[in-house]
mmCIF file of C-alpha atoms and ligand atoms in Angstrom:
data_model
loop_
_atom_site.group_PDB
_atom_site.id
_atom_site.type_symbol
_atom_site.label_atom_id
_atom_site.label_comp_id
_atom_site.label_asym_id
_atom_site.label_seq_id
_atom_site.Cartn_x
_atom_site.Cartn_y
_atom_site.Cartn_z
ATOM 1 C CA MET W 1 -47.562 57.732 -105.353
ATOM 2 C CA GLY W 2 -47.376 61.524 -105.728
ATOM 3 C CA GLU W 3 -45.066 62.803 -108.420
ATOM 4 C CA PHE W 4 -43.590 66.281 -108.872
ATOM 5 C CA THR W 5 -42.059 67.352 -112.156
ATOM 6 C CA VAL W 6 -40.307 70.720 -111.985
ATOM 7 C CA GLU W 7 -38.934 71.839 -115.328
ATOM 8 C CA ASN W 8 -36.572 74.754 -115.856
ATOM 9 C CA VAL W 9 -38.277 76.881 -113.211
ATOM 10 C CA TRP W 10 -37.282 80.511 -112.744
ATOM 11 C CA VAL W 11 -38.586 82.774 -109.946
ATOM 12 C CA LYS W 12 -37.094 86.310 -110.038
ATOM 13 C CA ASN W 13 -33.411 85.729 -109.336
ATOM 14 C CA ILE W 14 -34.266 83.339 -106.481
ATOM 15 C CA LEU W 15 -34.617 80.144 -108.558
ATOM 16 C CA ARG W 16 -32.597 79.976 -111.750
ATOM 17 C CA GLY W 17 -33.544 77.113 -114.000
ATOM 18 C CA VAL W 18 -34.390 74.395 -111.480
ATOM 19 C CA THR W 19 -35.274 70.998 -112.953
ATOM 20 C CA LEU W 20 -36.285 68.223 -110.594
ATOM 21 C CA ASN W 21 -38.388 65.077 -110.595
ATOM 22 C CA VAL W 22 -39.538 63.549 -107.319
ATOM 23 C CA GLU W 23 -41.629 60.419 -106.963
ATOM 24 C CA GLY W 24 -41.799 58.386 -103.768
ATOM 25 C CA GLY W 25 -39.409 58.218 -100.834
ATOM 26 C CA VAL W 26 -37.969 61.076 -98.820
ATOM 27 C CA THR W 27 -36.140 63.857 -100.683
ATOM 28 C CA SER W 28 -34.450 66.703 -98.835
ATOM 29 C CA ILE W 29 -33.511 70.067 -100.282
ATOM 30 C CA ALA W 30 -30.363 71.246 -98.522
ATOM 31 C CA GLY W 31 -28.473 74.509 -99.016
ATOM 32 C CA PRO W 32 -27.266 77.650 -97.266
ATOM 33 C CA ASN W 33 -29.553 80.406 -95.940
ATOM 34 C CA GLY W 34 -31.300 82.216 -98.750
ATOM 35 C CA SER W 35 -30.400 79.602 -101.361
ATOM 36 C CA GLY W 36 -34.060 79.249 -102.393
ATOM 37 C CA LYS W 37 -35.210 76.133 -100.509
ATOM 38 C CA THR W 38 -38.475 77.597 -99.228
ATOM 39 C CA THR W 39 -39.203 79.207 -102.580
ATOM 40 C CA LEU W 40 -38.695 75.865 -104.341
ATOM 41 C CA LEU W 41 -41.102 74.157 -101.915
ATOM 42 C CA ARG W 42 -43.643 76.966 -102.424
ATOM 43 C CA VAL W 43 -43.373 76.499 -106.186
ATOM 44 C CA MET W 44 -43.852 72.740 -105.775
ATOM 45 C CA ALA W 45 -46.890 73.322 -103.521
ATOM 46 C CA GLY W 46 -48.427 75.708 -106.075
ATOM 47 C CA LEU W 47 -48.208 78.773 -103.794
ATOM 48 C CA VAL W 48 -45.732 80.614 -106.022
ATOM 49 C CA LYS W 49 -46.137 80.805 -109.780
ATOM 50 C CA PRO W 50 -42.853 80.541 -111.650
ATOM 51 C CA ASP W 51 -41.902 83.369 -114.033
ATOM 52 C CA LYS W 52 -40.736 80.695 -116.435
ATOM 53 C CA GLY W 53 -40.866 76.897 -116.578
ATOM 54 C CA SER W 54 -43.497 74.379 -115.552
ATOM 55 C CA VAL W 55 -44.520 72.324 -112.538
ATOM 56 C CA LYS W 56 -46.661 69.209 -112.357
ATOM 57 C CA ARG W 57 -47.785 68.226 -108.896
ATOM 58 C CA PRO W 58 -50.053 65.710 -107.169
ATOM 59 C CA ARG W 59 -53.552 66.936 -106.384
ATOM 60 C CA LYS W 60 -53.527 66.185 -102.686
ATOM 61 C CA ILE W 61 -50.535 67.732 -100.917
ATOM 62 C CA GLY W 62 -50.069 68.143 -97.151
ATOM 63 C CA SER W 63 -47.697 70.888 -96.066
ATOM 64 C CA SER W 64 -46.034 72.385 -93.006
ATOM 65 C CA TRP W 65 -44.203 75.722 -93.318
ATOM 66 C CA GLN W 66 -41.239 77.428 -91.699
ATOM 67 C CA ASN W 67 -43.746 79.322 -89.519
ATOM 68 C CA PRO W 68 -45.847 76.414 -88.192
ATOM 69 C CA TYR W 69 -48.580 78.708 -86.870
ATOM 70 C CA PHE W 70 -49.627 79.297 -90.515
ATOM 71 C CA SER W 71 -51.209 75.824 -90.395
ATOM 72 C CA PHE W 72 -53.751 76.739 -87.740
ATOM 73 C CA THR W 73 -57.305 78.062 -88.028
ATOM 74 C CA LYS W 74 -59.215 76.489 -85.118
ATOM 75 C CA PRO W 75 -59.592 77.370 -81.417
ATOM 76 C CA THR W 76 -58.130 74.073 -80.147
ATOM 77 C CA VAL W 77 -55.574 71.473 -81.224
ATOM 78 C CA LEU W 78 -58.273 68.797 -81.048
ATOM 79 C CA GLU W 79 -60.545 70.724 -83.420
ATOM 80 C CA GLU W 80 -57.669 71.261 -85.862
ATOM 81 C CA LEU W 81 -56.959 67.550 -85.930
ATOM 82 C CA SER W 82 -60.600 66.425 -85.868
ATOM 83 C CA GLU W 83 -61.294 68.290 -89.079
ATOM 84 C CA THR W 84 -58.190 66.871 -90.738
ATOM 85 C CA VAL W 85 -58.677 63.220 -89.760
ATOM 86 C CA GLY W 86 -62.486 63.379 -90.030
ATOM 87 C CA GLY W 87 -63.581 62.936 -86.410
ATOM 88 C CA GLU W 88 -62.713 63.567 -82.787
ATOM 89 C CA ARG W 89 -62.039 59.920 -81.964
ATOM 90 C CA GLY W 90 -59.381 59.502 -84.604
ATOM 91 C CA ALA W 91 -57.896 62.856 -83.637
ATOM 92 C CA LEU W 92 -57.635 61.854 -79.975
ATOM 93 C CA GLU W 93 -56.114 58.507 -80.899
ATOM 94 C CA MET W 94 -53.523 60.246 -83.000
ATOM 95 C CA LEU W 95 -52.654 62.676 -80.195
ATOM 96 C CA ARG W 96 -52.410 59.788 -77.728
ATOM 97 C CA SER W 97 -50.147 57.786 -80.018
ATOM 98 C CA MET W 98 -47.752 60.752 -80.048
ATOM 99 C CA ASP W 99 -48.102 61.407 -76.262
ATOM 100 C CA LEU W 100 -49.660 64.764 -77.021
ATOM 101 C CA GLU W 101 -53.128 64.339 -75.493
ATOM 102 C CA ASN W 102 -52.212 66.916 -72.806
ATOM 103 C CA ILE W 103 -52.351 69.704 -75.398
ATOM 104 C CA ALA W 104 -55.638 68.621 -77.030
ATOM 105 C CA GLY W 105 -57.634 71.434 -75.411
ATOM 106 C CA LYS W 106 -55.055 74.166 -75.957
ATOM 107 C CA SER W 107 -55.270 76.900 -78.556
ATOM 108 C CA PRO W 108 -52.733 75.969 -81.237
ATOM 109 C CA PHE W 109 -51.605 79.606 -81.256
ATOM 110 C CA THR W 110 -50.403 79.313 -77.638
ATOM 111 C CA LEU W 111 -48.219 76.245 -78.275
ATOM 112 C CA SER W 112 -44.438 76.445 -78.006
ATOM 113 C CA MET W 113 -42.586 76.560 -81.332
ATOM 114 C CA GLY W 114 -41.669 72.870 -80.948
ATOM 115 C CA GLN W 115 -45.241 71.779 -80.145
ATOM 116 C CA ALA W 116 -46.639 73.940 -82.944
ATOM 117 C CA ARG W 117 -44.128 72.375 -85.351
ATOM 118 C CA LEU W 118 -45.217 68.870 -84.317
ATOM 119 C CA ILE W 119 -48.914 69.608 -84.699
ATOM 120 C CA SER W 120 -48.367 71.260 -88.084
ATOM 121 C CA ILE W 121 -46.436 68.168 -89.267
ATOM 122 C CA ILE W 122 -49.167 65.861 -87.961
ATOM 123 C CA LEU W 123 -51.805 67.981 -89.735
ATOM 124 C CA ALA W 124 -49.801 67.776 -92.962
ATOM 125 C CA VAL W 125 -49.667 63.975 -92.940
ATOM 126 C CA ALA W 126 -52.999 63.156 -91.270
ATOM 127 C CA TRP W 127 -55.371 63.682 -94.194
ATOM 128 C CA LYS W 128 -53.663 60.974 -96.274
ATOM 129 C CA PRO W 129 -52.161 63.183 -98.957
ATOM 130 C CA GLU W 130 -50.376 61.837 -102.043
ATOM 131 C CA ALA W 131 -47.358 63.973 -101.137
ATOM 132 C CA VAL W 132 -46.100 65.899 -98.136
ATOM 133 C CA ILE W 133 -44.029 69.098 -98.208
ATOM 134 C CA LEU W 134 -42.238 70.053 -94.994
ATOM 135 C CA ASP W 135 -40.236 73.248 -94.561
ATOM 136 C CA GLU W 136 -37.665 73.004 -91.750
ATOM 137 C CA PRO W 137 -39.527 70.215 -89.911
ATOM 138 C CA THR W 138 -36.970 69.911 -87.093
ATOM 139 C CA ASN W 139 -36.696 73.613 -86.139
ATOM 140 C CA GLY W 140 -37.393 73.922 -82.424
ATOM 141 C CA LEU W 141 -37.587 70.160 -81.807
ATOM 142 C CA SER W 142 -35.650 68.267 -79.124
ATOM 143 C CA CYS W 143 -33.567 65.238 -80.149
ATOM 144 C CA GLU W 144 -36.266 62.950 -78.814
ATOM 145 C CA TRP W 145 -38.951 64.622 -80.896
ATOM 146 C CA LYS W 146 -36.749 64.660 -83.983
ATOM 147 C CA ALA W 147 -36.474 60.898 -83.631
ATOM 148 C CA ARG W 148 -40.252 60.579 -83.376
ATOM 149 C CA VAL W 149 -40.807 62.772 -86.422
ATOM 150 C CA TRP W 150 -38.266 60.577 -88.214
ATOM 151 C CA GLU W 151 -40.320 57.490 -87.289
ATOM 152 C CA LEU W 152 -43.604 59.090 -88.312
ATOM 153 C CA LEU W 153 -42.272 60.186 -91.705
ATOM 154 C CA ARG W 154 -40.406 56.953 -92.432
ATOM 155 C CA SER W 155 -43.589 54.974 -91.717
ATOM 156 C CA MET W 156 -45.407 56.807 -94.507
ATOM 157 C CA LYS W 157 -45.730 55.543 -98.047
ATOM 158 C CA THR W 158 -46.273 58.946 -99.661
ATOM 159 C CA THR W 159 -43.757 61.138 -101.452
ATOM 160 C CA ILE W 160 -42.080 63.429 -98.920
ATOM 161 C CA VAL W 161 -40.115 66.574 -99.769
ATOM 162 C CA ILE W 162 -38.280 68.381 -96.991
ATOM 163 C CA ALA W 163 -36.265 71.617 -96.894
ATOM 164 C CA SER W 164 -33.820 71.618 -94.023
ATOM 165 C CA HIS W 165 -30.787 73.297 -92.483
ATOM 166 C CA ASP W 166 -30.477 70.306 -90.228
ATOM 167 C CA VAL W 167 -27.807 68.338 -92.075
ATOM 168 C CA GLU W 168 -27.793 65.501 -89.541
ATOM 169 C CA PHE W 169 -31.550 64.989 -89.894
ATOM 170 C CA ALA W 170 -31.479 65.332 -93.687
ATOM 171 C CA LEU W 171 -28.689 62.762 -93.979
ATOM 172 C CA ALA W 172 -30.486 60.378 -91.636
ATOM 173 C CA ILE W 173 -33.974 60.541 -93.132
ATOM 174 C CA SER W 174 -33.454 61.051 -96.846
ATOM 175 C CA ASP W 175 -33.306 58.602 -99.717
ATOM 176 C CA ARG W 176 -32.081 61.471 -101.838
ATOM 177 C CA ILE W 177 -30.666 64.932 -101.185
ATOM 178 C CA VAL W 178 -30.801 67.844 -103.610
ATOM 179 C CA VAL W 179 -28.259 70.586 -102.884
ATOM 180 C CA LEU W 180 -29.319 74.104 -103.791
ATOM 181 C CA ASN W 181 -27.021 77.118 -103.939
ATOM 182 C CA GLU W 182 -28.018 80.581 -105.161
ATOM 183 C CA GLY W 183 -31.117 79.178 -106.817
ATOM 184 C CA THR W 184 -29.386 76.415 -108.754
ATOM 185 C CA ILE W 185 -29.074 72.697 -108.087
ATOM 186 C CA VAL W 186 -25.362 72.071 -107.502
ATOM 187 C CA GLY W 187 -25.443 68.478 -106.269
ATOM 188 C CA GLU W 188 -27.797 65.567 -105.985
ATOM 189 C CA GLY W 189 -27.707 61.958 -104.844
ATOM 190 C CA GLY W 190 -27.939 59.655 -101.850
ATOM 191 C CA PRO W 191 -26.859 61.032 -98.455
ATOM 192 C CA LYS W 192 -23.319 59.706 -98.795
ATOM 193 C CA ASP W 193 -22.962 61.070 -102.359
ATOM 194 C CA VAL W 194 -23.661 64.683 -101.381
ATOM 195 C CA ILE W 195 -21.536 65.014 -98.246
ATOM 196 C CA LYS W 196 -18.728 66.592 -100.304
ATOM 197 C CA ASP W 197 -21.111 69.125 -101.909
ATOM 198 C CA LEU W 198 -22.529 70.023 -98.499
ATOM 199 C CA ARG W 199 -19.034 70.479 -97.066
ATOM 200 C CA THR W 200 -18.032 72.704 -99.976
ATOM 201 C CA LEU W 201 -20.937 75.004 -99.075
ATOM 202 C CA GLY W 202 -19.936 75.025 -95.403
ATOM 203 C CA LEU W 203 -22.829 72.757 -94.427
ATOM 204 C CA GLN W 204 -20.937 70.335 -92.243
ATOM 205 C CA GLU W 205 -22.231 66.970 -91.252
ATOM 206 C CA PRO W 206 -21.840 66.401 -87.506
ATOM 207 C CA GLU W 207 -18.661 64.728 -86.233
ATOM 208 C CA ALA W 208 -20.541 61.626 -85.174
ATOM 209 C CA TRP W 209 -21.854 60.854 -88.662
HETATM 210 N N1 ATP U 1 -41.372 87.084 -102.305
HETATM 211 C C1 ATP U 1 -40.074 87.411 -102.374
HETATM 212 N N2 ATP U 1 -39.672 88.509 -103.056
HETATM 213 C C2 ATP U 1 -38.367 88.827 -103.132
HETATM 214 N N3 ATP U 1 -37.372 88.088 -102.584
HETATM 215 C C3 ATP U 1 -37.712 87.005 -101.912
HETATM 216 C C4 ATP U 1 -39.074 86.584 -101.764
HETATM 217 N N4 ATP U 1 -39.100 85.442 -101.044
HETATM 218 C C5 ATP U 1 -37.811 85.160 -100.766
HETATM 219 N N5 ATP U 1 -36.986 86.088 -101.270
HETATM 220 C C6 ATP U 1 -35.516 86.081 -101.224
HETATM 221 O O1 ATP U 1 -35.087 84.970 -101.964
HETATM 222 C C7 ATP U 1 -33.985 84.330 -101.378
HETATM 223 C C8 ATP U 1 -34.294 82.879 -101.135
HETATM 224 O O2 ATP U 1 -35.251 82.785 -100.101
HETATM 225 P P1 ATP U 1 -35.790 81.403 -99.537
HETATM 226 O O3 ATP U 1 -36.621 81.750 -98.348
HETATM 227 O O4 ATP U 1 -36.412 80.622 -100.625
HETATM 228 O O5 ATP U 1 -34.429 80.688 -99.111
HETATM 229 P P2 ATP U 1 -34.161 79.510 -98.076
HETATM 230 O O6 ATP U 1 -33.092 78.686 -98.673
HETATM 231 O O7 ATP U 1 -35.429 78.854 -97.695
HETATM 232 O O8 ATP U 1 -33.572 80.320 -96.826
HETATM 233 P P3 ATP U 1 -33.542 79.883 -95.284
HETATM 234 O O9 ATP U 1 -32.421 78.896 -95.191
HETATM 235 O O10 ATP U 1 -33.231 81.158 -94.563
HETATM 236 O O11 ATP U 1 -34.868 79.296 -94.917
HETATM 237 C C9 ATP U 1 -33.676 85.138 -100.130
HETATM 238 O O12 ATP U 1 -32.634 86.022 -100.443
HETATM 239 C C10 ATP U 1 -34.962 85.877 -99.841
HETATM 240 O O13 ATP U 1 -34.698 87.092 -99.183
HETATM 241 MG MG1 MG U 2 -36.368 78.507 -95.912
#
């Protein structure tokens, strides 16, 4: 099981002494716009070097970023997936299982934001990483597709770390939620434990919750 150990990490004035251990399950980083969620994920993925502090991370990490088109390098969706899962057959099976075989031949760069998001999430999980990092995985997705992403992620045994504005999704999918504000962790716990912290920051859970 992939383990992240983030110790007293500082990045400019964006992250100010963040300490966090994640091993197993689904952890969401919640917080207002500009609170440092993406920067924290980039530090955890090894894409940003902290000015101060240390990070230990698993070797094999799958990731999907706020701009999902960053995940793509190949002329077709099928080629993207074939490389990741190690063969066209497996790639086609995976697309079929998600009802996405109709976009197999398309250039990933011509996909809608929602489709691109889905493919980037599938690419992140498909190569059997020890941990998965997902930045805003529900942006641009319909309710139906959010539910399917929920199923896909919950069926995985790896460590999953998500940054999300989508409070409803974060509450529904997470074992643990870390609340970030102005680069500092201000709350942490199970979904029900952090509802008050989220409300204090103006991040309301939906009425139906
Ligand atoms: N490379 C950088 N250099 C300087 N400032 C940056 C850099 N990257 C991000 N920032 C700033 O740091 C702050 C935190 O950004 P970050 O993208 O981590 O927040 P976020 O919580 O993911 O925001 P959002 O909810 O909009 O996705 C923002 O004010 C942003 O403008
Ligand atoms: Mg962000």
